Amino acid sequence: MKKTIRKIFDKKHISRTISYLVVIAGFVIIQLLMNTIGIKSLFRSLLVPTCCYIVVALALNLVVGVSGELSLGHSGFMAVGAFTGIIISGLLEPYLAINWLRLLIAMFVGGIMAGIVGLFISVPVLKLQGDYLAIVTLAFCQIIKSLLNNVYLGVDINGLHFSFVENRISLAQGGRMLLSGPMGAIAITRLATFTAGFLLILFTLLIIYNLTYSRFGRSIMAARDNRIAAESVGIHIRNTKMLAFVISAILAGMAGALFGLNYSTLQPAKFDFNLSILILVYVVLGGLGNMTGTIISTMILYALPELLRGLQDYRMLIYSIILILIMLVTNNQTLKEKTENLITKIKSRFLKKGSVAHD
Amino acid sequence: MTKLVQYPSGAYVLERDADRTPVLETYHLGIDFGGLSAVNNFNIIVGPTEISGLIGPNGAGKTTVFNLLTKVYQPSKGTILVNGHDTSKMSTVDVNKAGVARTFQNIRLFENMSVVDNVKVAMHNSMHYNPLTAIFRTPKYYKEEKRIHQKALELLDIFNMSDLAETEAGSLPYGAQRKLEIVRALATKPSLLLLDEPAAGMNPNETKELMETIRGIRDKFNIAIILIEHDMSLVMNICEGIAVLNYGRIIAKGTPKDIQNNPVVIEAYLGKPEQED
Ligand SMILES: Nc1ncnc2c1ncn2[C@@H]1O[C@H](COP(=O)(O)OP(=O)(O)OP(=O)(O)O)[C@@H](O)[C@H]1O
Ligand SMILES: [Mg+2]
């Protein structure tokens, strides 16, 4: 028992412990607020999407931060997960009344579908060295959106009906449209809950950290840090990168399913390239490979501007400015030194205030 | 004491290894870099228990030979056999699995990882659990991780590095980094170890210790070693066979004694007497 406790707080695992604590604390605080003084409905409506974006950002950090590849297609995986989840949930609705179970199945299948798509993308692309993954995932994200904009899918007693052309589908009595092209999915039964979002974040952290502290995590990081050295000790670069990418796609797909089942209507246009970039911004600002940072930066950058509606118009502007600043700071030696000096100064001032003796 | 016998190909091998499958054979191995032929007609045979040296002036093509053997570069010409297996269709990873491990002239450690994790990375292929086991942490995960951690520590212990296990590799002193690269290479259980200038940047004491270490590795692990080295006392002391490379070609092969007295070698290193002045 003592050993487990020591293990949780030792240097190697402290970042993991902090991530879990931040998420659990956030959940508890929000639950308490909801059950006591109550929270505004605007704030409440942001809870599930925030959880979803946190999960996608964490998943993307596995690819960008841990395995060192750039993906610009995570909104595409979200889309695959979202619409798969909506279809599955819609199909199951007449047969399965238990909502949470239907949500779970929808998320599971959505994740698997996104994972399969991710596998198909990564097999040819990761054979090549360089930034090809970024280019192909960018294209993928556009293709998925265009594809979904042209898919019509309905269900009736005779089964599923599918077409690329509107009006080609004539449904029998009692039939429903599941997807209607650019209008997307309509009349979705909203299954998503904040608790489900919270649990999905915990599940995501569990997967990412467990993978990182395993032989696969070691190889993924070795392949990132020194390709030639990793190959020389028998690490198959493409396999390690593929593993990280596919797991990331699965998690993004699960988040997508939860996201989709949080609204009564959902258009494919929601998952455009901008969303991928936005999530990448959360990851970069949160810190590559830094999961706690990613959670916090997503909360601040997604939820805050939504809450301060007045800022909405300037959100993209603020992002751009912050992003440019970050690039300047990380690439400019003198600026970097200056910020580091500033940080140490602030730190030492704080320490003085806390009257901690330092020598 | 050590005696070399000559194969029909012209390559030499130790007498005690003569009847065994060589750990390495190369035939007419060569590579061109856009017109420059960096290595040309490179033929060697290395027996399974031999310590051999690859020497030559700067830019002779020694590191390029290692890069060819480990398939970092694809040969333009020739054949490489590892333990009798043709490596022409193998990748760097496959060559390592076939039994070749190496160190690098400019150290390539996983600097942000701990010392023991550097070794464990190299033990990846001798671990047996799949990603699902890792993610859901079944008992097998704990069992395997514990086993490999123990093994990594044992290996580090042989090189007196086990108390550095949790240190970040990049923060080690230079000599220790070179040593860790050797340990990491050994962790893949090779039958042939390639050392690219292991004594570079070491002081005479460290070099002496390294000499014992290299001999110790051969005796303990029963493997063949090829080392590239500019430190002649080290090479002459521990190598049983030596090949001298100049402008990508082997200009001499033989025992340390043969090489020391070979006028062609002396000329390659010091230049023609008339040219000096
Ligand atoms: N990738 C490459 N592209 C072009 N030329 C190369 C490449 N790699 C090596 N060379 C050339 O091949 C020649 C041999 O280089 P190599 O590094 O093998 O020499 P070396 O014997 O290891 O020298 P040193 O003792 O300085 O380490 C040099 O002329 C080098 O410039
Ligand atoms: Mg060299």
XYZ file of C-alpha atoms in Angstrom, chain B:
277
model
C 49.879 -16.339 -30.782
C 46.893 -15.538 -33.014
C 47.197 -16.962 -36.436
C 45.287 -15.937 -39.516
C 44.328 -18.276 -42.327
C 43.476 -17.111 -45.791
C 40.222 -17.915 -47.597
C 40.119 -18.331 -51.380
C 38.518 -14.885 -51.603
C 41.709 -13.420 -50.222
C 40.165 -12.557 -46.880
C 41.754 -13.652 -43.618
C 40.113 -15.257 -40.619
C 41.417 -16.447 -37.257
C 42.537 -20.050 -37.218
C 40.220 -20.907 -34.304
C 37.231 -19.555 -36.262
C 38.194 -21.133 -39.581
C 35.677 -24.003 -39.460
C 32.742 -21.945 -38.216
C 30.308 -19.867 -40.238
C 31.722 -16.343 -40.273
C 29.604 -13.774 -38.494
C 30.233 -11.365 -41.343
C 31.269 -11.724 -44.972
C 31.340 -8.961 -47.548
C 32.050 -9.413 -51.228
C 32.857 -6.529 -53.583
C 30.942 -4.183 -51.290
C 30.797 -0.617 -52.553
C 28.860 2.633 -52.564
C 29.032 5.788 -54.682
C 27.891 9.202 -53.585
C 27.214 10.944 -56.873
C 30.434 10.066 -58.632
C 32.574 9.819 -55.491
C 33.146 6.188 -54.722
C 33.296 6.289 -50.930
C 33.798 2.531 -50.515
C 34.958 0.221 -53.270
C 35.494 -3.535 -53.558
C 35.442 -4.048 -49.805
C 36.002 -7.723 -48.928
C 36.309 -8.969 -45.363
C 35.466 -12.045 -43.392
C 35.044 -11.880 -39.624
C 34.980 -15.009 -37.495
C 32.468 -15.402 -34.660
C 34.936 -14.672 -31.850
C 37.237 -12.191 -33.493
C 38.097 -8.668 -32.441
C 39.074 -6.890 -35.596
C 40.045 -3.348 -36.362
C 39.125 -1.074 -39.235
C 41.603 1.763 -39.502
C 42.553 4.433 -41.988
C 43.036 8.177 -42.353
C 40.175 10.660 -41.949
C 37.595 10.378 -44.693
C 38.839 6.935 -45.741
C 35.306 5.511 -45.620
C 35.328 3.625 -42.315
C 32.059 4.977 -40.955
C 30.549 4.484 -44.401
C 31.408 0.774 -44.148
C 29.471 0.562 -40.858
C 26.568 2.418 -42.444
C 26.589 -0.107 -45.281
C 26.748 -3.077 -42.943
C 23.789 -1.761 -40.929
C 21.885 -0.653 -44.058
C 21.769 2.990 -43.076
C 23.070 3.267 -46.655
C 22.039 0.811 -49.348
C 25.138 -0.592 -51.094
C 25.536 0.273 -54.777
C 27.463 -2.940 -55.316
C 28.307 -6.190 -53.593
C 26.967 -8.623 -51.048
C 26.853 -8.695 -47.249
C 26.279 -11.945 -45.371
C 25.482 -11.894 -41.650
C 25.826 -15.312 -40.054
C 25.555 -16.687 -43.591
C 22.336 -14.790 -44.409
C 22.231 -12.407 -47.338
C 21.191 -8.962 -46.117
C 20.473 -7.410 -49.509
C 16.726 -7.226 -48.828
C 17.049 -6.309 -45.155
C 16.438 -2.939 -43.500
C 18.434 -1.497 -40.609
C 15.919 -3.069 -38.234
C 16.205 -6.492 -39.888
C 20.005 -6.373 -39.803
C 19.836 -5.696 -36.083
C 17.476 -8.632 -35.633
C 19.904 -10.745 -37.661
C 22.575 -9.978 -35.069
C 24.400 -6.732 -35.844
C 24.469 -3.908 -33.283
C 26.498 -0.727 -33.382
C 27.553 2.495 -31.727
C 27.935 5.850 -33.462
C 30.925 8.099 -34.014
C 28.856 11.114 -32.963
C 26.970 9.715 -30.001
C 23.300 9.012 -30.630
C 21.665 8.310 -27.294
C 18.036 8.954 -26.422
C 19.160 11.921 -24.385
C 15.925 12.768 -22.638
C 15.413 9.231 -21.401
C 16.960 7.705 -18.332
C 19.990 5.440 -18.664
C 17.974 2.318 -17.903
C 15.255 3.315 -20.392
C 17.894 3.661 -23.098
C 18.799 0.047 -22.467
C 15.166 -1.033 -22.258
C 14.401 0.527 -25.648
C 16.960 -1.841 -27.106
C 15.243 -4.776 -25.389
C 11.918 -3.983 -27.103
C 12.098 -6.997 -29.383
C 12.802 -9.451 -26.582
C 9.674 -8.388 -24.713
C 6.414 -10.183 -25.275
C 3.215 -8.259 -24.710
C 0.901 -6.483 -27.113
C -0.464 -2.919 -27.034
C -3.742 -4.002 -25.429
C -1.820 -5.647 -22.592
C 0.092 -2.404 -22.172
C -3.008 -0.211 -22.182
C -5.063 -2.346 -19.818
C -2.100 -3.422 -17.696
C -2.776 -7.108 -17.295
C -0.468 -9.079 -14.954
C 1.630 -10.003 -17.966
C 2.576 -6.355 -18.430
C 3.913 -6.111 -14.889
C 5.714 -9.425 -15.166
C 7.457 -8.519 -18.407
C 8.342 -4.985 -17.334
C 9.819 -6.304 -14.109
C 11.809 -8.967 -15.935
C 13.232 -6.510 -18.456
C 14.002 -3.905 -15.795
C 15.972 -6.533 -13.910
C 17.805 -7.574 -17.063
C 18.647 -4.009 -17.986
C 20.047 -3.386 -14.497
C 22.102 -6.578 -14.665
C 23.574 -5.511 -17.976
C 24.351 -2.031 -16.636
C 25.911 -3.624 -13.587
C 28.453 -5.447 -15.741
C 29.671 -2.021 -16.836
C 29.436 -0.516 -13.330
C 26.638 1.759 -14.437
C 23.701 0.424 -12.439
C 23.778 3.272 -9.930
C 23.346 5.700 -12.836
C 20.205 3.874 -13.977
C 17.767 6.715 -13.317
C 20.068 9.499 -14.543
C 19.101 11.282 -17.735
C 21.317 9.913 -20.492
C 22.080 13.331 -21.958
C 23.511 14.561 -18.669
C 26.116 11.791 -18.392
C 29.785 12.643 -18.846
C 31.163 11.945 -22.304
C 32.935 8.694 -21.451
C 29.857 7.292 -19.740
C 27.750 8.176 -22.775
C 30.067 6.182 -25.026
C 29.863 3.287 -22.602
C 26.069 3.489 -22.462
C 25.937 3.272 -26.252
C 27.862 0.017 -26.032
C 25.521 -1.314 -23.334
C 22.507 -0.329 -25.408
C 23.923 -2.120 -28.450
C 24.604 -5.243 -26.378
C 21.039 -5.205 -25.082
C 19.878 -6.321 -28.533
C 21.869 -9.554 -28.065
C 24.058 -9.156 -31.153
C 26.512 -11.671 -32.542
C 28.520 -8.838 -34.096
C 29.205 -5.533 -32.379
C 30.385 -2.550 -34.428
C 32.146 0.187 -32.446
C 32.790 3.485 -34.236
C 35.698 5.249 -32.501
C 34.802 4.145 -28.963
C 37.873 5.821 -27.475
C 37.320 9.215 -29.120
C 37.544 11.977 -26.544
C 38.697 9.667 -23.752
C 41.778 10.259 -21.614
C 44.540 7.582 -21.481
C 43.125 6.043 -18.304
C 39.640 5.779 -19.727
C 41.075 4.321 -22.939
C 42.901 1.672 -20.963
C 39.732 0.774 -19.104
C 37.837 0.676 -22.388
C 40.396 -1.768 -23.779
C 39.691 -4.182 -20.934
C 35.961 -3.623 -21.364
C 36.061 -4.529 -25.050
C 38.051 -7.686 -24.399
C 35.679 -8.485 -21.541
C 32.661 -8.142 -23.826
C 34.101 -10.605 -26.332
C 34.938 -13.128 -23.616
C 31.693 -12.765 -21.668
C 29.207 -12.522 -24.518
C 31.185 -14.639 -26.949
C 30.670 -12.315 -29.877
C 32.683 -10.747 -32.670
C 33.643 -7.082 -32.538
C 34.803 -4.720 -35.261
C 36.151 -1.425 -34.098
C 37.063 1.731 -35.937
C 39.743 3.586 -34.027
C 42.413 6.220 -34.480
C 44.168 5.313 -31.226
C 46.861 2.987 -32.585
C 47.972 1.608 -29.223
C 44.407 0.494 -28.549
C 44.022 -1.091 -31.969
C 47.372 -2.853 -31.938
C 46.747 -4.130 -28.414
C 43.353 -5.733 -28.721
C 42.681 -6.404 -32.395
C 43.476 -9.814 -33.772
C 42.949 -8.894 -37.392
C 43.153 -5.463 -38.954
C 42.010 -4.011 -42.262
C 43.377 -0.677 -43.439
C 41.175 1.536 -45.560
C 42.334 4.410 -47.734
C 40.185 6.294 -50.251
C 37.477 3.654 -49.805
C 39.711 0.700 -50.656
C 41.370 -1.873 -48.434
C 45.092 -1.348 -48.841
C 46.275 -3.910 -46.297
C 44.961 -6.759 -44.171
C 46.611 -8.892 -41.520
C 47.697 -9.224 -37.901
C 48.704 -6.103 -35.954
C 52.329 -7.000 -36.530
C 51.914 -7.276 -40.307
C 50.134 -3.942 -40.403
C 52.662 -2.098 -38.266
C 55.481 -3.026 -40.594
C 53.602 -2.655 -43.862
C 55.181 0.145 -45.938
C 51.935 0.783 -47.831
C 50.165 1.506 -44.553
C 52.905 3.759 -43.296
C 52.763 5.639 -46.553
C 48.982 6.033 -46.357
C 49.230 7.510 -42.885
C 52.350 9.624 -43.287
C 52.375 10.345 -46.991
C 55.180 9.515 -49.420
C 58.616 10.391 -48.016
C 59.490 12.568 -51.042
C 56.355 14.645 -50.648
C 57.284 15.603 -47.126
C 59.752 18.256 -46.322
